[in-house]
XYZ file of C-alpha atoms in Angstrom:
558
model
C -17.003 6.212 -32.290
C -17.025 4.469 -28.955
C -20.119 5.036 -27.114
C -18.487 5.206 -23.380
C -21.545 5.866 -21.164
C -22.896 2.501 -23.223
C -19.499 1.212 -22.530
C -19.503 1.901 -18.635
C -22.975 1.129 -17.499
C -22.823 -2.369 -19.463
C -19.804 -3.431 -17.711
C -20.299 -1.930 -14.620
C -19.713 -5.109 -12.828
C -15.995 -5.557 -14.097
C -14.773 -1.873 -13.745
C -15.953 -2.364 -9.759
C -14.863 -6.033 -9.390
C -11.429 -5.727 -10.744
C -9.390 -4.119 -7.254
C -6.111 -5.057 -6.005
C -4.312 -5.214 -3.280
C -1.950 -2.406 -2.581
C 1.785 -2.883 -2.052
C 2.024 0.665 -0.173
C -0.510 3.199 0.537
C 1.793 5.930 -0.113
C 1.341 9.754 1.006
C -2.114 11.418 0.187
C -3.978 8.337 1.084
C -4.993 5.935 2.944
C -6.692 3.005 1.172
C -5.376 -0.444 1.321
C -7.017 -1.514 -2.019
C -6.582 -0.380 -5.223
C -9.803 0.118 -7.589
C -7.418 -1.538 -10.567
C -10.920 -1.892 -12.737
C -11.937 1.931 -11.990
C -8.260 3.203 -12.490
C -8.351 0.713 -16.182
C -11.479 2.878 -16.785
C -10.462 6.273 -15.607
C -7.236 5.494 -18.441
C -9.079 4.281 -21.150
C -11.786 7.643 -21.012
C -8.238 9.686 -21.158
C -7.022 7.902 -24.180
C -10.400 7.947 -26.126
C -10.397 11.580 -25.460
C -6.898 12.191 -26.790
C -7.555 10.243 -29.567
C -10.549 12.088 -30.806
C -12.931 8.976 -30.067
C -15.027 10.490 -27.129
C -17.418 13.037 -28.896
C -18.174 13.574 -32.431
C -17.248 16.816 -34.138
C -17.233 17.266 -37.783
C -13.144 18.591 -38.621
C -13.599 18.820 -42.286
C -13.293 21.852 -42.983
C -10.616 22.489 -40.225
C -6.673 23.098 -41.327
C -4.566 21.360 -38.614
C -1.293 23.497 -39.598
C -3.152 26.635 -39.064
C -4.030 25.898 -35.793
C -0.279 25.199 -35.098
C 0.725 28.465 -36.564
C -1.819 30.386 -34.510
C -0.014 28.770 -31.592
C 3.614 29.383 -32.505
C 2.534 33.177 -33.476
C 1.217 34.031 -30.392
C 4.435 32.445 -28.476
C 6.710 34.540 -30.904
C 4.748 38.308 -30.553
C 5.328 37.591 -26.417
C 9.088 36.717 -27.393
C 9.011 39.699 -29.511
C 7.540 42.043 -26.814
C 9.839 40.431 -24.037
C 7.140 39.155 -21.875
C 9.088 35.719 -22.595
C 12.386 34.454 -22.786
C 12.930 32.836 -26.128
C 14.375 28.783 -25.711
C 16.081 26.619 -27.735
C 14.848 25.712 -30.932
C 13.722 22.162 -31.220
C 13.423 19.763 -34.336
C 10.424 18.316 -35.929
C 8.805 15.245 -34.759
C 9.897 12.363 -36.533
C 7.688 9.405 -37.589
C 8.814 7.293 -35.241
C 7.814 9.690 -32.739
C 3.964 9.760 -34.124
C 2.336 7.290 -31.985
C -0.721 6.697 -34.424
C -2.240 8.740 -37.120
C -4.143 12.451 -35.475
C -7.908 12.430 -36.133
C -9.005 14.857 -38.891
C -8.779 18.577 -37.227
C -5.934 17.425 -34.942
C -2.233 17.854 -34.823
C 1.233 16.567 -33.365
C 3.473 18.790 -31.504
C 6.123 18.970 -29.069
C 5.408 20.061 -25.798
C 7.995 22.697 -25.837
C 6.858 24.134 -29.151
C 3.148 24.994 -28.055
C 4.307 25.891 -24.277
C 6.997 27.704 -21.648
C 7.586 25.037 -20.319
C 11.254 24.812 -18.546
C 10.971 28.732 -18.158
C 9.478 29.690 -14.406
C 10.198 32.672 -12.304
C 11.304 32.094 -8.790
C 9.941 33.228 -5.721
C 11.785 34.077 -2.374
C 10.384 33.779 1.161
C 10.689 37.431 1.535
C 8.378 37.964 -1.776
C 5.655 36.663 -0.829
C 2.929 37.309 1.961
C 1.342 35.116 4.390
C -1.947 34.119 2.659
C 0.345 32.769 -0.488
C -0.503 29.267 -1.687
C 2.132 27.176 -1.417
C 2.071 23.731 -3.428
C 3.822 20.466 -2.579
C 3.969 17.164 -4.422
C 1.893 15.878 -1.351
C -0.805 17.685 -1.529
C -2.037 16.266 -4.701
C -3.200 13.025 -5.000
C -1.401 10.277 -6.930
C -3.497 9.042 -10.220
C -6.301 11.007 -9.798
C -4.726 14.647 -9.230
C -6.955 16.110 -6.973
C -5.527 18.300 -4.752
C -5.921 17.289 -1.458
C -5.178 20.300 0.773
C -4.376 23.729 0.017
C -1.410 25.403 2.491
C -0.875 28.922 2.531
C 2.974 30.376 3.396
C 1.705 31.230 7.197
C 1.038 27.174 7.576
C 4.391 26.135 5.645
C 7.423 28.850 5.522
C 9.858 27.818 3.567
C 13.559 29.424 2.975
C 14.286 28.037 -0.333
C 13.409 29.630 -3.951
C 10.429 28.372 -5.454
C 8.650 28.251 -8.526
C 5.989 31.007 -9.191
C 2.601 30.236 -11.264
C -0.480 32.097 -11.734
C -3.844 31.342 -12.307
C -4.756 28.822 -15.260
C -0.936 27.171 -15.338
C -0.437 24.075 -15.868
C 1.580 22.619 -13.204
C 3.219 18.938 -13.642
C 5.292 16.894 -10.974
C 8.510 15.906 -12.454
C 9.518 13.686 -9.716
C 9.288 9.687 -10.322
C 6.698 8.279 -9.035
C 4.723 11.455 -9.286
C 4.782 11.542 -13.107
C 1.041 11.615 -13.290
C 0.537 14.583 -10.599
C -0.913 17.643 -13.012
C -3.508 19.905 -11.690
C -4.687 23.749 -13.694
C -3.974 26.320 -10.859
C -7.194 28.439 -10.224
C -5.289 31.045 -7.949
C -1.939 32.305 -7.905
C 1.073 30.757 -5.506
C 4.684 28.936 -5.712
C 4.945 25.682 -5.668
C 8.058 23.039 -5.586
C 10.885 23.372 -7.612
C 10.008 19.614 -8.199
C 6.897 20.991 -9.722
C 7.236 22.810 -13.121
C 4.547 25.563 -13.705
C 3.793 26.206 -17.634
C 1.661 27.892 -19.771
C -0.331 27.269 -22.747
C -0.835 30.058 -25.414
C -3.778 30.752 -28.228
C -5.622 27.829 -29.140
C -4.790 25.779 -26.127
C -6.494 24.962 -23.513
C -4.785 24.309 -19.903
C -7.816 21.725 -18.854
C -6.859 19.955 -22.165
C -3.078 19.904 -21.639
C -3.712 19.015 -18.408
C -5.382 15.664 -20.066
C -2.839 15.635 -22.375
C -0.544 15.145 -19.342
C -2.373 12.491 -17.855
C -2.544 10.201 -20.956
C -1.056 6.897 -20.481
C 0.767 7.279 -23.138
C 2.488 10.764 -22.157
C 3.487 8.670 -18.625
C 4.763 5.647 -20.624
C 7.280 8.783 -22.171
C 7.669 10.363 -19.005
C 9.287 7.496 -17.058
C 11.270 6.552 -20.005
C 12.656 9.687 -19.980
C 13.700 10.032 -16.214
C 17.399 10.475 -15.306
C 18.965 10.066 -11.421
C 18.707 7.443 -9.449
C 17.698 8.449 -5.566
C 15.004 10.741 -6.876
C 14.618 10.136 -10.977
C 13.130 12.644 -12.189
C 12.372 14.215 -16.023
C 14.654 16.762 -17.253
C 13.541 19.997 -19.025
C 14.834 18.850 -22.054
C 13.337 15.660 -22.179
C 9.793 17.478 -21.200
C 9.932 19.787 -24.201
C 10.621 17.764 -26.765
C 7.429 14.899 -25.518
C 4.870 15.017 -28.232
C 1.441 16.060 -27.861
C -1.889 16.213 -29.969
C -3.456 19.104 -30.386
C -7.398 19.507 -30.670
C -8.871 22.463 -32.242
C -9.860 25.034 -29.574
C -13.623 24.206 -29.150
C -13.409 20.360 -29.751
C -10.797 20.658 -26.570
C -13.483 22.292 -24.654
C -16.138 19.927 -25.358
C -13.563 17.017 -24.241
C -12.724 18.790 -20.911
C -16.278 18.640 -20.465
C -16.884 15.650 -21.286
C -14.172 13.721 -19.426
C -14.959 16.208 -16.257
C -18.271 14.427 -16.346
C -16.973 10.814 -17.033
C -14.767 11.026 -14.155
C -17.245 12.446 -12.099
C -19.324 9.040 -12.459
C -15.912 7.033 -12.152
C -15.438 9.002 -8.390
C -19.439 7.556 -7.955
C -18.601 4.262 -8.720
C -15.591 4.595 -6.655
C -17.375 6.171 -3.411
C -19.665 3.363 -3.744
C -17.263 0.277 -4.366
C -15.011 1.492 -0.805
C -18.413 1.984 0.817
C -19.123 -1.580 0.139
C -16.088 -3.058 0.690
C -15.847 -0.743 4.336
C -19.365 -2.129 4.748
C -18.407 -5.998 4.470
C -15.556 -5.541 6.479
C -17.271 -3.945 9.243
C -19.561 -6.775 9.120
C -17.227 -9.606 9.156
C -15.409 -7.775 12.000
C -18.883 -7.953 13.955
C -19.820 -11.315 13.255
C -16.518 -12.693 14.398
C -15.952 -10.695 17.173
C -19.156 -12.546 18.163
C -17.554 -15.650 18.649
C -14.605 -14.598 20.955
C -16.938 -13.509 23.318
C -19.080 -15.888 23.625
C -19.977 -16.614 27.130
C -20.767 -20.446 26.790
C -20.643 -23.272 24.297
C -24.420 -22.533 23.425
C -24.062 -18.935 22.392
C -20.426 -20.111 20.615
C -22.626 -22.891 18.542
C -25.225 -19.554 17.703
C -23.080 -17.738 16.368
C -21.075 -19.920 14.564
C -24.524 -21.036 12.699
C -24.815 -17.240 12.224
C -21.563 -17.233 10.335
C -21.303 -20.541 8.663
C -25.105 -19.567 7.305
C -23.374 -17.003 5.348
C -19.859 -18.094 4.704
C -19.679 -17.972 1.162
C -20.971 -13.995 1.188
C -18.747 -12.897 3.714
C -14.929 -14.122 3.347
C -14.543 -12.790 -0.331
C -11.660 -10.582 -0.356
C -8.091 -11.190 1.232
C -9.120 -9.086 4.079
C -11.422 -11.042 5.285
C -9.932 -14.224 6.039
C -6.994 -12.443 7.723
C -9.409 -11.471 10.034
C -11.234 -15.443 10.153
C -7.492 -16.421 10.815
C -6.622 -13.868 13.326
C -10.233 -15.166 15.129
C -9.046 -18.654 14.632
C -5.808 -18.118 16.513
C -7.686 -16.011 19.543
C -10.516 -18.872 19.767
C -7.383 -21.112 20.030
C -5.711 -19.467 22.233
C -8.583 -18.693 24.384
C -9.847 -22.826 24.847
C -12.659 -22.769 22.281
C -11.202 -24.611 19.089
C -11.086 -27.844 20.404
C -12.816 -29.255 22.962
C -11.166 -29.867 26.391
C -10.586 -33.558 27.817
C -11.063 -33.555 31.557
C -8.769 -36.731 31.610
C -5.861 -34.658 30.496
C -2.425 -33.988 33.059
C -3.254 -30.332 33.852
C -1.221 -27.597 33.121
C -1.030 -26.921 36.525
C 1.248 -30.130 37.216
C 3.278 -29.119 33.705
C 4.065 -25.525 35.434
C 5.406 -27.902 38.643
C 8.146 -29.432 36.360
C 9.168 -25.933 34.387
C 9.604 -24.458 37.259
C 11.301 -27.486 38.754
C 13.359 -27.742 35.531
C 14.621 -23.867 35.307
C 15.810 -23.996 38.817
C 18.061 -26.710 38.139
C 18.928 -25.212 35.065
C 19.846 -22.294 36.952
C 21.523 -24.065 39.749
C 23.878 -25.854 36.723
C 24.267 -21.862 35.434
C 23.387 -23.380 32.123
C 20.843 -20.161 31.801
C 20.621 -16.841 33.904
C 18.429 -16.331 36.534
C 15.345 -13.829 35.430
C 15.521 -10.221 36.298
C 12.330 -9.441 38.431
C 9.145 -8.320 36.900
C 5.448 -7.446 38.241
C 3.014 -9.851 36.168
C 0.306 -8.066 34.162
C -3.182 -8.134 35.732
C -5.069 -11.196 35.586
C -7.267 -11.943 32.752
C -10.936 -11.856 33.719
C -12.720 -11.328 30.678
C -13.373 -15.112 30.227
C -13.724 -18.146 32.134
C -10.263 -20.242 31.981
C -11.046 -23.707 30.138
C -10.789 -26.664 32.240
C -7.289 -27.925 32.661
C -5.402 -24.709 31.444
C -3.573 -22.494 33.529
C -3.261 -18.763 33.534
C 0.520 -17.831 33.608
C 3.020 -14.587 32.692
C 5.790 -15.494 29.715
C 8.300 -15.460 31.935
C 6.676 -18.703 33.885
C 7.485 -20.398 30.709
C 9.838 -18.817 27.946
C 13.680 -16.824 29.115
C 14.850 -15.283 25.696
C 18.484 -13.838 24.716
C 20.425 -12.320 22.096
C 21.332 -14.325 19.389
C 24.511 -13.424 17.871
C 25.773 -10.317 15.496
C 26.250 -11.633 12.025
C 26.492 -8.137 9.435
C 25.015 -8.575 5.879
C 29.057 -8.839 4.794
C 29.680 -11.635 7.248
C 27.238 -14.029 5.658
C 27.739 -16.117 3.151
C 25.566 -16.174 0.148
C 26.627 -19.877 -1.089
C 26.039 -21.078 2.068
C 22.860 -23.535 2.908
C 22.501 -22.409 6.669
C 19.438 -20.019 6.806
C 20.252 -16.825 9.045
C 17.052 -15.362 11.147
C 16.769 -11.499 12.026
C 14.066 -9.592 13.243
C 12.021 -10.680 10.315
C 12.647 -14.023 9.885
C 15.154 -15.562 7.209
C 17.177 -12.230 5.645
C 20.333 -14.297 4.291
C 22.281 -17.401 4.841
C 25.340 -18.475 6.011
C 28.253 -21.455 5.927
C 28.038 -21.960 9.816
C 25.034 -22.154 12.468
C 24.624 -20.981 16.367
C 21.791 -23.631 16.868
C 21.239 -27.355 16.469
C 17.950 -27.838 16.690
C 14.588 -26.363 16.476
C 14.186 -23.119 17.574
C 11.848 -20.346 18.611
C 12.459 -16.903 17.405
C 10.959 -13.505 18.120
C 12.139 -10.427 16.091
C 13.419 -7.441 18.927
C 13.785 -4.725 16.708
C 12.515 -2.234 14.257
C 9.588 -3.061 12.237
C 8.990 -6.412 12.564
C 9.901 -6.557 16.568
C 7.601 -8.797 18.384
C 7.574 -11.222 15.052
C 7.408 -15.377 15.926
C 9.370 -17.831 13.697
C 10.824 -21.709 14.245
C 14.343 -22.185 12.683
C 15.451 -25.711 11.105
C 17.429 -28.019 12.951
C 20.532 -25.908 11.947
C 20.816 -22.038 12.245
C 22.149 -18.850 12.882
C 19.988 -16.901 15.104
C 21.152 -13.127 14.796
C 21.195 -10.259 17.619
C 18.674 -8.489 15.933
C 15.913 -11.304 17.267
C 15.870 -13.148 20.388
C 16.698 -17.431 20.824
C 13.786 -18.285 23.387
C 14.279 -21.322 25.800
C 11.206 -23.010 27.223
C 10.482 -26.556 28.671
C 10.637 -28.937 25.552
C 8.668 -31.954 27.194
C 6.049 -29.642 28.503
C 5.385 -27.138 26.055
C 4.911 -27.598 22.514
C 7.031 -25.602 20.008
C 4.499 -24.832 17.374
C 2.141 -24.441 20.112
C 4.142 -21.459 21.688
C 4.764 -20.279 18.083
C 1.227 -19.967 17.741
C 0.717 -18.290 21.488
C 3.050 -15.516 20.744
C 1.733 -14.689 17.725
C -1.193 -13.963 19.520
C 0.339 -12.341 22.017
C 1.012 -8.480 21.365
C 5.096 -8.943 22.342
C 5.733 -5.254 20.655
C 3.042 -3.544 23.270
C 5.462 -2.517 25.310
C 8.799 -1.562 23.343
C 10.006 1.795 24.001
C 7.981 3.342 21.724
C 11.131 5.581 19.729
C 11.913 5.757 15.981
C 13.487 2.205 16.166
C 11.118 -0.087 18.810
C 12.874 -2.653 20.662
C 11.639 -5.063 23.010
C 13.037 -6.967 26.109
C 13.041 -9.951 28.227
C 11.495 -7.416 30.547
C 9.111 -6.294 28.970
C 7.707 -10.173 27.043
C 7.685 -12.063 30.726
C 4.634 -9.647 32.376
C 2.457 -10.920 29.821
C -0.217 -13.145 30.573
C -1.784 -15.851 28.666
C -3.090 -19.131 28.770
C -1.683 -22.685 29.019
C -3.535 -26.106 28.445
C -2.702 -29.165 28.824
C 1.025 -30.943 26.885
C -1.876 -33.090 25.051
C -4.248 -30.559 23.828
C -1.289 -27.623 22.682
C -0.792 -30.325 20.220
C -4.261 -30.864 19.067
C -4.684 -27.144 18.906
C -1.656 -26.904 16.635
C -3.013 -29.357 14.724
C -6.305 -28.109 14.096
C -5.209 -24.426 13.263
C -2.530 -25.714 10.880
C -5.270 -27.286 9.101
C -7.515 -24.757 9.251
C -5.158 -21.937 8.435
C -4.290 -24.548 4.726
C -7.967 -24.138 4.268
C -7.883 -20.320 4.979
C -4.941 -20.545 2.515
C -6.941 -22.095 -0.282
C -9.881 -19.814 0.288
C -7.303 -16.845 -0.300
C -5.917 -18.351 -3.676
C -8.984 -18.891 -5.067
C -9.780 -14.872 -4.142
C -6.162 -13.892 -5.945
C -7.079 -15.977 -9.111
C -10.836 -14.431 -9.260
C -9.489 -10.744 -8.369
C -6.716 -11.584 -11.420
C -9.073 -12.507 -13.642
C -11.642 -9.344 -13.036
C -8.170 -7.305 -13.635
C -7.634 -9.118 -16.978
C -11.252 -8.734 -18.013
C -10.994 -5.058 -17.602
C -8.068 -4.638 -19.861
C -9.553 -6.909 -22.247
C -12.972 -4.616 -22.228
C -10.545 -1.036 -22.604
C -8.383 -3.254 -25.393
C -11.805 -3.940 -27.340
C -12.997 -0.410 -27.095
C -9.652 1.071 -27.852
C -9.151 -1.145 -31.181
């Protein structure tokens, strides 16, 4: 018998230590980690529990089939007195089936045998009243179950049947990925019809079907047994004929206790790992905020010491040094990553020759001439560094359409990378540009996005070809500027955002000096590797704690 409290409170450490990033939030919440250790945990106090290894209870003198029997009796005198419709017979488990051996007391069954389930009555929208609980997939959470929010029918009409429970069903999301959505009702209502309500007869619990249901294991079956392929789902079928332990009646109650109370301590340790990690993140958010407003080199060198004092304690999770490389690029692009050299051509004389440049440029009708914009305000929340020069885009950068090239157009075997809106999304046998160039994404999700192309290209019209001055403005210079520059502020703001030449040249930033874009490229290139490094060594460490915490529920399960 596994002692889990021992189990938990000795490895404490690696159930809160073990969290991953998430892919997608998802509805019903809106963390950006998952607690992978916690979850390991929460899974392996479900199986112990289903497998008999959570309490002790003496079975010996307890008759497994009987307890069936009692079961199947009390479904056939309802069949018999018409308060349920009698289903298809199903056949006996198989050994194959029997996932390992039932401890002493316990039984296997089919879910179908020992339930309704697959027979719910429907309810109308003229049937039921206002205050009527009305149950989505989305209002329970994913993993964990709870129900998030409770709607009644004067919040959410709807005009389609749904399914009808009462209080103490069992009600079970069929719908993949929501295979592990299973609360008890404690009230009456209609839910879903992608929510089956069942019920449980004598000698079974709804709390401990409900665990059942949750099981790992009973998942594992679940999405095995899906069918469809926009919205899998599990079919009734399918669902009746999953097999299930059964517990006898006051064992179940004592595990329902018991695992209520172990997964009360698991939503502790959960509270307090996101408390920490909203905690650090707060502080590192602080700290660095500190340095891009520093007023002078003195209080920049403070607070720097302040950070570099406790490096090692602050940039330990992925987080973290997004946000040191986000303040890297805004110290960059701000005049306080490297130091200014007062010997330097200013930018000053660089915006001479752009301007110089365009015109003729113009003149030659090589590009258009620039539809007329009102510059943003001035910036005036920092001194300008000595040299640079405070300009709008559109001083510097004209941008166009690349050109349409659909998904069927490109060529899959060919070596010519195509750039969208998100960067490279296919290639191609021919090119559009022959030679190095800036791109910014124009529309949808990734509109205001900065990439540099090879020397050969296709540039599509989903993402803008920007010309600038080549022997006054470094390219991975301006790569770095625009990224740092919110280009998507002012898109038009409907289901699909889009951006335009009129709306990137308003905005203002800063320009130093041909000599020190380069050094600044330099330096955050090498600084982002480093960042880089710092964030493998994070992804090994939080793989490891992962791997640790299966090994810990592999021990205790074996």
């Amino acid at each position: 018998m596994t002692d889990i409290n021992k189990l938990i409170t000795d490895n404490i450490d690696v159930w809160t230590n073990a969290i991953s990033s998430k892919a997608s939030t998802g509805r019903g919440s809106n963390k950006k980690v998952e607690f992978t250790g916690i979850k390991s945990l929460r899974n392996l106090i479900l199986e112990l529990a289903v497998q008999g290894k959570l309490i002790k209870v003496d079975n010996s003198g307890v008759n497994p089939q009987n307890l069936l029997d009692q079961i199947l009796d009390a479904k056939k005198e309802l069949i018999r007195q018409k308060k349920l419709k009698k289903q298809k017979s199903l056949p006996p488990l198989s050994e194959e089936e029997v996932l390992f051996q039932a401890p002493k007391g316990w039984i296997w069954a089919r879910l179908g045998e020992v339930t309704n389930y697959g027979v719910a009555d429907k309810a109308e929208p003229t049937s039921v009243d206002d205050d009527c609980w009305v149950l989505e997939l989305e209002d329970v959470e994913k993993s964990t179950s709870r129900l998030l929010k409770r709607v009644r029918f004067s919040e959410r009409n709807f005009k389609s049947s749904k399914n009808r429970f009462v209080s103490g069903d069992v009600i079970y999301g069929k719908l993949r990925p929501y295979l592990d959505k299973v609360i008890v009702a404690d009230e009456a209502g209609v839910c879903t019809t992608e929510m089956i309500p069942f019920r449980a007869y004598a000698n079974l619990d709804s709390r401990f079907l409900r665990l059942l249901m949750k099981t790992p294991y009973f998942i594992d079956y679940a999405n095995n047994s899906t069918h469809g392929m926009n919205l899998p789902r599990m079919g009734t079928d399918k669902a009746r004929l999953a097999p299930i332990l059964i517990a006898p009646i006051e064992e179940q109650k004592l595990i329902v206790k018991k695992v209520d109370e172990l997964m009360s301590l698991c939503d502790q340790l959960e509270q307090q790992t996101e408390a920490s990690i909203d905690a650090h993140q707060l502080l590192v958010e602080e700290l660095l905020s500190t340095l891009t407003n520093s007023e002078n080199a003195q209080d920049f060198e403070q607070n720097w010491a302040r950070i570099a004092e406790h490096f090692d304690l602050l940039f330990t999770t992925e987080h973290s040094i997004e946000q040191l490389k986000q303040t890297i690029l805004q110290l960059a692009v701000m005049g306080k990553l490297v130091p200014q050299d007062p010997t330097d051509e200013p930018a000053s004389k660089l915006l001479e020759r752009i301007a110089q440049e365009k015109e003729q440029l113009i003149k030659d009708k090589v590009i258009k001439k620039q539809p007329a914009y009102k510059a943003s305000p001035l910036m005036k929340e920092f001194e300008i560094p000595t040299g640079w020069a405070q300009v709008s885009l559109g001083e510097i950068i004209q941008v166009s359409s690349g050109d349409g090239l659909t998904s069927r157009q490109m060529n899959p075997e060919g070596d010519i990378p195509v750039f969208g809106g998100n960067g490279i999304n296919g290639y191609h046998d021919s090119h559009n540009v022959e030679k190095q160039t800036l791109v910014i994404g124009r529309v949808g999700f990734y509109c205001g996005s900065v990439h540099i192309t090879p020397s050969k290209a296709w540039i599509t019209d989903n993402a803008f070809n920007t010309y600038f001055s080549e022997e006054n403005i470094d390219i991975n210079f301006l790569s770095w500027l625009l990224k740092a520059t919110d280009l998507a502020q002012n898109n038009n703001a409907t289901a699909q955002p889009v951006i335009s030449g009129k709306k990137i040249y308003p905005l203002r930033v800063l320009l130093p000096p041909l000599k020190e874009q380069k050094h600044i490229s330099i330096k955050i290139h090498e600084l982002y590797g480093i960042c880089e490094l710092l964030k493998d060594s994070i992804t090994e460490a939080s793989h490891t704690n992962v791997q640790l915490s299966e090994a810990v529920v592999g021990k205790a399960l074996s």
